Amino acid sequence: MHSDDVPGVSVDDELAALSEFALLRENARSIGLTGDLPPVSRVSVTTADGKVSALRWGAGTPRLVFLHGGGQNAHTWDSAILATGLPAVAVDLPGHGHSSWRADRDYMPWSNARTLTPVLEQLAPDADLVVGMSLGGLTALRLTAVAPHLARRLMMIDVTPSVTRRQSAMSDVNRGTTVLVGGQRVFPDFGSMFEHTVRSAPGRDREHLRRGVLHNARRLPDGSWTWRYDELSGADFEPLWADVDTLSIPTTLVVGGASRFVGDDDIAQFRRRLPAIDIRVVERAGHSVQSDAPEFLAQIILDALTG
């Protein structure tokens, strides 16, 4: 029954009550999948830094681990995971999604990797590949240093340790939805929150954006809406190039062809430090390759597992 048929029930009421898994059929249709969906459930692990929540996909032992970018959540991987067809764990980073917020608001790769180590030891100790985008990519890189037993292969999506320097020179238009992080926090209703997001990504599909905002929003007691992530601050990630120097596992760097977060000089530095790195450019994809081209990313992931 739709809210229009129920006196006193608003669209915002309906959206706030929507199950987080109710939209998966839309994800499947968007990439041309039919048939039964794989089982997916929300799980959590309590750590010294608070609860870490995650989505467990499939019935088998997880082969893939996914770490999202700053201001995102585990559902950003829904379509890509469906396209791979493999059992996986997608984590809500600390301060994001359904994971706990930290009192010190330290959501940097160094602290994230320490926090996630016991989580992945419990949820995905034998995963073949850790995939991370943006902040999640840098967290995955750091994870290879502090918990090498959890990272047999590494895939970083549209990020290098030089991302802060590069982002500081970008316009708001080129930054896309990343401009939302650090921007307006509270909106009077879901519609205004959604339209605010659309304005930051005018070329993106509205239905796809709507799913993303629904997963990334929560309703406050007064009826207004806010983001599911804590306030984030920037940092200098350049020291993480030292972790690149220590990499001894198969590593892939995926670059959005329409993104400016990774430049030619960043790629050249990666090649100097890690000559065996596999560079994949996904044409017409922006910073969030998993959102813009989930089928292409899924194929790159499958290639990495067999390469």
mmCIF file of C-alpha atoms in Angstrom:
data_model
loop_
_atom_site.group_PDB
_atom_site.id
_atom_site.type_symbol
_atom_site.label_atom_id
_atom_site.label_comp_id
_atom_site.label_asym_id
_atom_site.label_seq_id
_atom_site.Cartn_x
_atom_site.Cartn_y
_atom_site.Cartn_z
ATOM 1 C CA MET A 1 0.000 0.000 0.000
ATOM 2 C CA HIS A 2 1.310 3.446 -0.927
ATOM 3 C CA SER A 3 1.368 6.351 1.524
ATOM 4 C CA ASP A 4 -1.063 8.253 -0.698
ATOM 5 C CA ASP A 5 -3.665 5.633 0.276
ATOM 6 C CA VAL A 6 -3.080 5.957 4.021
ATOM 7 C CA PRO A 7 -4.213 9.159 5.761
ATOM 8 C CA GLY A 8 -1.403 10.719 7.783
ATOM 9 C CA VAL A 9 1.393 8.615 6.218
ATOM 10 C CA SER A 10 3.921 10.647 4.255
ATOM 11 C CA VAL A 11 6.410 9.625 1.600
ATOM 12 C CA ASP A 12 9.159 10.326 4.143
ATOM 13 C CA ASP A 13 7.456 7.887 6.554
ATOM 14 C CA GLU A 14 7.506 5.198 3.872
ATOM 15 C CA LEU A 15 11.138 5.800 3.000
ATOM 16 C CA ALA A 16 12.247 5.745 6.636
ATOM 17 C CA ALA A 17 10.574 2.345 7.112
ATOM 18 C CA LEU A 18 11.989 0.822 3.916
ATOM 19 C CA SER A 19 14.062 -2.334 4.396
ATOM 20 C CA GLU A 20 17.681 -1.866 3.332
ATOM 21 C CA PHE A 21 17.397 -4.969 1.127
ATOM 22 C CA ALA A 22 14.188 -3.890 -0.595
ATOM 23 C CA LEU A 23 16.092 -2.206 -3.424
ATOM 24 C CA LEU A 24 18.320 -5.110 -4.437
ATOM 25 C CA ARG A 25 15.943 -6.186 -7.176
ATOM 26 C CA GLU A 26 16.403 -2.729 -8.725
ATOM 27 C CA ASN A 27 20.171 -3.217 -8.593
ATOM 28 C CA ALA A 28 19.831 -6.564 -10.323
ATOM 29 C CA ARG A 29 17.602 -5.157 -13.067
ATOM 30 C CA SER A 30 19.995 -2.282 -13.679
ATOM 31 C CA ILE A 31 22.728 -4.734 -14.695
ATOM 32 C CA GLY A 32 20.440 -7.137 -16.536
ATOM 33 C CA LEU A 33 20.308 -9.910 -13.928
ATOM 34 C CA THR A 34 17.214 -12.070 -13.520
ATOM 35 C CA GLY A 35 16.380 -14.975 -11.266
ATOM 36 C CA ASP A 36 16.887 -15.420 -7.548
ATOM 37 C CA LEU A 37 19.062 -13.033 -5.599
ATOM 38 C CA PRO A 38 21.884 -14.418 -3.461
ATOM 39 C CA PRO A 39 21.372 -14.434 0.308
ATOM 40 C CA VAL A 40 22.587 -11.259 2.015
ATOM 41 C CA SER A 41 22.504 -10.363 5.684
ATOM 42 C CA ARG A 42 23.804 -7.670 8.000
ATOM 43 C CA VAL A 43 26.377 -8.760 10.544
ATOM 44 C CA SER A 44 28.469 -6.886 13.090
ATOM 45 C CA VAL A 45 31.632 -7.319 15.103
ATOM 46 C CA THR A 46 32.385 -5.464 18.330
ATOM 47 C CA THR A 47 35.895 -4.022 18.474
ATOM 48 C CA ALA A 48 37.816 -1.841 20.904
ATOM 49 C CA ASP A 49 36.841 1.105 18.678
ATOM 50 C CA GLY A 50 33.122 0.281 18.603
ATOM 51 C CA LYS A 51 30.842 -1.811 16.430
ATOM 52 C CA VAL A 52 31.778 -2.489 12.819
ATOM 53 C CA SER A 53 28.840 -3.476 10.636
ATOM 54 C CA ALA A 54 29.014 -5.308 7.319
ATOM 55 C CA LEU A 55 26.979 -7.059 4.666
ATOM 56 C CA ARG A 56 27.652 -10.760 4.132
ATOM 57 C CA TRP A 57 26.821 -11.909 0.598
ATOM 58 C CA GLY A 58 26.356 -15.498 -0.538
ATOM 59 C CA ALA A 59 26.354 -18.786 1.306
ATOM 60 C CA GLY A 60 29.978 -19.782 0.849
ATOM 61 C CA THR A 61 33.259 -18.640 2.362
ATOM 62 C CA PRO A 62 33.785 -14.976 1.358
ATOM 63 C CA ARG A 63 36.257 -14.644 -1.496
ATOM 64 C CA LEU A 64 36.031 -10.854 -1.722
ATOM 65 C CA VAL A 65 36.214 -7.984 0.763
ATOM 66 C CA PHE A 66 34.930 -4.536 -0.214
ATOM 67 C CA LEU A 67 35.806 -1.236 1.508
ATOM 68 C CA HIS A 68 33.903 1.868 0.383
ATOM 69 C CA GLY A 69 34.968 5.486 0.055
ATOM 70 C CA GLY A 70 34.551 8.375 2.478
ATOM 71 C CA GLY A 71 30.917 9.430 2.858
ATOM 72 C CA GLN A 72 29.666 6.145 1.358
ATOM 73 C CA ASN A 73 28.576 2.805 2.854
ATOM 74 C CA ALA A 74 28.639 -0.916 2.094
ATOM 75 C CA HIS A 75 25.631 -0.718 -0.250
ATOM 76 C CA THR A 76 27.691 1.192 -2.826
ATOM 77 C CA TRP A 77 28.969 -2.263 -3.888
ATOM 78 C CA ASP A 78 25.545 -3.936 -4.312
ATOM 79 C CA SER A 79 25.479 -3.994 -8.114
ATOM 80 C CA ALA A 80 29.142 -4.935 -8.488
ATOM 81 C CA ILE A 81 28.833 -7.793 -5.999
ATOM 82 C CA LEU A 82 25.725 -9.082 -7.756
ATOM 83 C CA ALA A 83 27.613 -8.955 -11.046
ATOM 84 C CA THR A 84 30.533 -11.024 -9.715
ATOM 85 C CA GLY A 85 28.238 -13.745 -8.373
ATOM 86 C CA LEU A 86 30.801 -14.535 -5.652
ATOM 87 C CA PRO A 87 30.441 -14.690 -1.855
ATOM 88 C CA ALA A 88 31.715 -11.478 -0.326
ATOM 89 C CA VAL A 89 31.802 -9.175 2.675
ATOM 90 C CA ALA A 90 31.172 -5.447 2.226
ATOM 91 C CA VAL A 91 32.146 -3.415 5.269
ATOM 92 C CA ASP A 92 30.738 -0.174 6.621
ATOM 93 C CA LEU A 93 33.915 1.699 7.553
ATOM 94 C CA PRO A 94 34.027 3.196 11.070
ATOM 95 C CA GLY A 95 31.930 6.353 11.141
ATOM 96 C CA HIS A 96 29.844 5.233 8.171
ATOM 97 C CA GLY A 97 26.666 3.304 7.479
ATOM 98 C CA HIS A 98 25.672 1.194 10.480
ATOM 99 C CA SER A 99 29.132 1.170 12.090
ATOM 100 C CA SER A 100 29.900 3.131 15.252
ATOM 101 C CA TRP A 101 31.184 6.685 15.149
ATOM 102 C CA ARG A 102 34.483 7.353 16.910
ATOM 103 C CA ALA A 103 34.727 9.979 19.628
ATOM 104 C CA ASP A 104 38.026 11.226 18.178
ATOM 105 C CA ARG A 105 36.647 11.224 14.579
ATOM 106 C CA ASP A 106 39.807 9.547 13.373
ATOM 107 C CA TYR A 107 38.693 7.760 10.211
ATOM 108 C CA MET A 108 42.049 7.718 8.499
ATOM 109 C CA PRO A 109 43.510 4.604 6.807
ATOM 110 C CA TRP A 110 45.929 3.937 9.663
ATOM 111 C CA SER A 111 43.212 3.698 12.333
ATOM 112 C CA ASN A 112 40.720 2.064 9.949
ATOM 113 C CA ALA A 113 43.134 -0.754 9.150
ATOM 114 C CA ARG A 114 43.816 -1.433 12.834
ATOM 115 C CA THR A 115 40.102 -1.483 13.599
ATOM 116 C CA LEU A 116 39.208 -3.723 10.673
ATOM 117 C CA THR A 117 41.895 -6.345 11.279
ATOM 118 C CA PRO A 118 39.942 -8.325 13.928
ATOM 119 C CA VAL A 119 36.732 -7.791 11.954
ATOM 120 C CA LEU A 120 38.105 -9.378 8.789
ATOM 121 C CA GLU A 121 39.835 -12.100 10.776
ATOM 122 C CA GLN A 122 36.358 -13.101 11.915
ATOM 123 C CA LEU A 123 34.272 -12.432 8.786
ATOM 124 C CA ALA A 124 36.635 -13.075 5.858
ATOM 125 C CA PRO A 125 39.935 -14.628 7.001
ATOM 126 C CA ASP A 126 40.491 -16.474 3.720
ATOM 127 C CA ALA A 127 39.406 -13.867 1.161
ATOM 128 C CA ASP A 128 41.279 -13.891 -2.130
ATOM 129 C CA LEU A 129 40.995 -10.157 -2.858
ATOM 130 C CA VAL A 130 40.505 -6.933 -0.914
ATOM 131 C CA VAL A 131 38.874 -4.200 -3.016
ATOM 132 C CA GLY A 132 38.849 -0.608 -1.778
ATOM 133 C CA MET A 133 37.683 2.630 -3.354
ATOM 134 C CA SER A 134 39.015 6.081 -2.375
ATOM 135 C CA LEU A 135 39.352 6.111 1.460
ATOM 136 C CA GLY A 136 38.599 2.391 1.378
ATOM 137 C CA GLY A 137 41.386 1.900 -1.154
ATOM 138 C CA LEU A 138 43.911 3.625 1.086
ATOM 139 C CA THR A 139 42.598 1.623 4.043
ATOM 140 C CA ALA A 140 43.046 -1.585 2.023
ATOM 141 C CA LEU A 141 46.595 -0.513 1.164
ATOM 142 C CA ARG A 142 47.402 0.037 4.829
ATOM 143 C CA LEU A 143 45.795 -3.302 5.683
ATOM 144 C CA THR A 144 48.432 -5.046 3.560
ATOM 145 C CA ALA A 145 51.061 -3.647 5.951
ATOM 146 C CA VAL A 146 49.384 -4.288 9.319
ATOM 147 C CA ALA A 147 47.586 -7.545 8.447
ATOM 148 C CA PRO A 148 49.263 -9.127 5.398
ATOM 149 C CA HIS A 149 47.605 -12.471 6.175
ATOM 150 C CA LEU A 150 44.248 -10.891 5.250
ATOM 151 C CA ALA A 151 45.293 -9.468 1.885
ATOM 152 C CA ARG A 152 46.351 -12.001 -0.760
ATOM 153 C CA ARG A 153 45.484 -9.621 -3.600
ATOM 154 C CA LEU A 154 44.791 -5.887 -3.573
ATOM 155 C CA MET A 155 42.609 -3.699 -5.779
ATOM 156 C CA MET A 156 42.544 0.082 -5.312
ATOM 157 C CA ILE A 157 39.852 2.047 -7.116
ATOM 158 C CA ASP A 158 40.514 5.610 -8.288
ATOM 159 C CA VAL A 159 42.881 6.608 -5.515
ATOM 160 C CA THR A 160 46.590 6.923 -4.740
ATOM 161 C CA PRO A 161 48.380 8.301 -1.666
ATOM 162 C CA SER A 162 48.609 11.630 -3.520
ATOM 163 C CA VAL A 163 44.821 12.073 -3.653
ATOM 164 C CA THR A 164 44.670 14.953 -1.133
ATOM 165 C CA ARG A 165 47.061 17.080 -3.170
ATOM 166 C CA ARG A 166 45.189 16.300 -6.360
ATOM 167 C CA GLN A 167 41.752 16.940 -4.870
ATOM 168 C CA SER A 168 42.800 20.308 -3.486
ATOM 169 C CA ALA A 169 43.364 21.530 -7.052
ATOM 170 C CA MET A 170 40.011 20.271 -8.361
ATOM 171 C CA SER A 171 36.832 22.289 -8.910
ATOM 172 C CA ASP A 172 33.572 21.294 -7.206
ATOM 173 C CA VAL A 173 32.273 20.112 -10.574
ATOM 174 C CA ASN A 174 35.195 17.719 -10.977
ATOM 175 C CA ARG A 175 34.848 16.468 -7.415
ATOM 176 C CA GLY A 176 31.263 15.310 -8.043
ATOM 177 C CA THR A 177 29.433 13.867 -5.048
ATOM 178 C CA THR A 178 32.552 14.060 -2.877
ATOM 179 C CA VAL A 179 31.638 17.738 -2.351
ATOM 180 C CA LEU A 180 28.775 16.492 -0.161
ATOM 181 C CA VAL A 181 31.265 15.383 2.482
ATOM 182 C CA GLY A 182 31.812 18.357 4.721
ATOM 183 C CA GLY A 183 28.758 20.147 3.307
ATOM 184 C CA GLN A 184 25.170 20.459 4.510
ATOM 185 C CA ARG A 185 24.363 17.879 7.182
ATOM 186 C CA VAL A 186 20.613 18.200 7.838
ATOM 187 C CA PHE A 187 17.703 18.540 5.387
ATOM 188 C CA PRO A 188 14.023 19.249 6.104
ATOM 189 C CA ASP A 189 12.834 16.263 4.052
ATOM 190 C CA PHE A 190 14.183 13.475 1.877
ATOM 191 C CA GLY A 191 13.254 15.278 -1.345
ATOM 192 C CA SER A 192 15.503 18.236 -0.599
ATOM 193 C CA MET A 193 18.338 15.895 0.399
ATOM 194 C CA PHE A 194 17.988 13.971 -2.837
ATOM 195 C CA GLU A 195 17.869 17.073 -5.050
ATOM 196 C CA HIS A 196 20.923 18.454 -3.258
ATOM 197 C CA THR A 197 22.741 15.249 -4.234
ATOM 198 C CA VAL A 198 21.501 15.400 -7.837
ATOM 199 C CA ARG A 199 22.944 18.893 -8.222
ATOM 200 C CA SER A 200 26.387 17.553 -7.303
ATOM 201 C CA ALA A 201 26.171 14.864 -10.001
ATOM 202 C CA PRO A 202 24.051 16.208 -12.856
ATOM 203 C CA GLY A 203 25.079 13.479 -15.283
ATOM 204 C CA ARG A 204 24.235 10.524 -13.039
ATOM 205 C CA ASP A 205 21.083 8.417 -13.353
ATOM 206 C CA ARG A 206 18.448 9.711 -10.923
ATOM 207 C CA GLU A 207 17.170 6.264 -9.915
ATOM 208 C CA HIS A 208 20.681 5.116 -9.137
ATOM 209 C CA LEU A 209 21.316 8.246 -7.079
ATOM 210 C CA ARG A 210 18.022 7.791 -5.243
ATOM 211 C CA ARG A 211 19.040 4.295 -4.138
ATOM 212 C CA GLY A 212 22.383 5.605 -3.000
ATOM 213 C CA VAL A 213 20.884 8.440 -0.962
ATOM 214 C CA LEU A 214 18.325 6.130 0.651
ATOM 215 C CA HIS A 215 21.097 3.834 1.843
ATOM 216 C CA ASN A 216 23.162 6.785 3.064
ATOM 217 C CA ALA A 217 20.440 8.717 4.894
ATOM 218 C CA ARG A 218 18.604 8.400 8.183
ATOM 219 C CA ARG A 219 15.601 10.214 9.558
ATOM 220 C CA LEU A 220 15.930 12.178 12.778
ATOM 221 C CA PRO A 221 13.266 12.232 15.522
ATOM 222 C CA ASP A 222 12.077 15.682 14.423
ATOM 223 C CA GLY A 223 11.364 14.379 10.897
ATOM 224 C CA SER A 224 14.408 15.919 9.212
ATOM 225 C CA TRP A 225 17.030 13.835 7.394
ATOM 226 C CA THR A 226 20.790 13.565 7.810
ATOM 227 C CA TRP A 227 23.688 11.506 6.475
ATOM 228 C CA ARG A 228 24.659 8.133 7.943
ATOM 229 C CA TYR A 229 28.319 9.153 8.089
ATOM 230 C CA ASP A 230 30.118 11.235 10.687
ATOM 231 C CA GLU A 231 31.879 14.498 9.893
ATOM 232 C CA LEU A 232 35.106 13.736 8.025
ATOM 233 C CA SER A 233 38.291 15.725 7.750
ATOM 234 C CA GLY A 234 41.077 15.666 5.216
ATOM 235 C CA ALA A 235 44.615 14.439 5.782
ATOM 236 C CA ASP A 236 47.950 13.998 4.078
ATOM 237 C CA PHE A 237 48.066 10.433 2.768
ATOM 238 C CA GLU A 238 51.483 10.744 1.078
ATOM 239 C CA PRO A 239 53.181 8.603 3.771
ATOM 240 C CA LEU A 240 51.192 5.629 2.434
ATOM 241 C CA TRP A 241 53.497 5.521 -0.600
ATOM 242 C CA ALA A 242 55.864 3.711 1.773
ATOM 243 C CA ASP A 243 53.304 0.894 1.972
ATOM 244 C CA VAL A 244 53.244 0.699 -1.822
ATOM 245 C CA ASP A 245 56.995 0.098 -1.692
ATOM 246 C CA THR A 246 56.436 -2.984 0.476
ATOM 247 C CA LEU A 247 53.714 -4.583 -1.665
ATOM 248 C CA SER A 248 54.524 -8.112 -2.733
ATOM 249 C CA ILE A 249 51.037 -9.288 -3.699
ATOM 250 C CA PRO A 250 49.216 -8.969 -7.036
ATOM 251 C CA THR A 251 47.880 -5.405 -7.147
ATOM 252 C CA THR A 252 45.451 -3.684 -9.495
ATOM 253 C CA LEU A 253 44.767 0.038 -9.787
ATOM 254 C CA VAL A 254 41.390 0.811 -11.373
ATOM 255 C CA VAL A 255 41.020 4.358 -12.697
ATOM 256 C CA GLY A 256 37.805 6.100 -13.695
ATOM 257 C CA GLY A 257 38.336 7.421 -17.196
ATOM 258 C CA ALA A 258 36.140 10.456 -16.503
ATOM 259 C CA SER A 259 37.637 11.082 -13.062
ATOM 260 C CA ARG A 260 40.424 13.469 -12.118
ATOM 261 C CA PHE A 261 41.302 11.899 -8.791
ATOM 262 C CA VAL A 262 44.199 9.947 -10.329
ATOM 263 C CA GLY A 263 46.544 11.681 -12.755
ATOM 264 C CA ASP A 264 49.167 10.427 -15.183
ATOM 265 C CA ASP A 265 51.948 11.345 -12.756
ATOM 266 C CA ASP A 266 50.246 9.313 -10.006
ATOM 267 C CA ILE A 267 50.101 6.302 -12.308
ATOM 268 C CA ALA A 268 53.742 6.820 -13.259
ATOM 269 C CA GLN A 269 54.746 6.903 -9.596
ATOM 270 C CA PHE A 270 52.827 3.687 -8.967
ATOM 271 C CA ARG A 271 54.636 2.026 -11.871
ATOM 272 C CA ARG A 272 58.028 3.191 -10.582
ATOM 273 C CA ARG A 273 57.369 1.835 -7.121
ATOM 274 C CA LEU A 274 55.498 -1.302 -8.197
ATOM 275 C CA PRO A 275 56.418 -2.235 -11.785
ATOM 276 C CA ALA A 276 54.149 -5.300 -11.774
ATOM 277 C CA ILE A 277 50.996 -3.304 -11.006
ATOM 278 C CA ASP A 278 48.030 -3.898 -13.316
ATOM 279 C CA ILE A 279 46.442 -0.578 -14.376
ATOM 280 C CA ARG A 280 42.863 -0.712 -15.646
ATOM 281 C CA VAL A 281 41.054 2.391 -16.951
ATOM 282 C CA VAL A 282 37.257 2.234 -17.109
ATOM 283 C CA GLU A 283 36.205 4.721 -19.761
ATOM 284 C CA ARG A 284 33.305 7.068 -18.949
ATOM 285 C CA ALA A 285 33.354 6.061 -15.266
ATOM 286 C CA GLY A 286 33.814 8.712 -12.625
ATOM 287 C CA HIS A 287 35.394 8.444 -9.181
ATOM 288 C CA SER A 288 32.892 5.813 -7.992
ATOM 289 C CA VAL A 289 33.620 3.221 -10.647
ATOM 290 C CA GLN A 290 31.488 0.676 -8.781
ATOM 291 C CA SER A 291 28.455 2.927 -9.282
ATOM 292 C CA ASP A 292 29.095 4.081 -12.841
ATOM 293 C CA ALA A 293 30.245 0.777 -14.336
ATOM 294 C CA PRO A 294 29.534 -2.141 -11.972
ATOM 295 C CA GLU A 295 29.598 -4.802 -14.710
ATOM 296 C CA PHE A 296 32.984 -3.625 -15.975
ATOM 297 C CA LEU A 297 34.376 -3.528 -12.445
ATOM 298 C CA ALA A 298 33.024 -7.020 -11.769
ATOM 299 C CA GLN A 299 34.903 -8.329 -14.807
ATOM 300 C CA ILE A 300 38.113 -6.650 -13.660
ATOM 301 C CA ILE A 301 37.656 -8.303 -10.260
ATOM 302 C CA LEU A 302 37.156 -11.716 -11.860
ATOM 303 C CA ASP A 303 40.223 -11.138 -14.024
ATOM 304 C CA ALA A 304 42.268 -10.285 -10.916
ATOM 305 C CA LEU A 305 41.247 -13.540 -9.275
ATOM 306 C CA THR A 306 42.391 -15.622 -12.236
ATOM 307 C CA GLY A 307 45.367 -13.540 -13.422
#
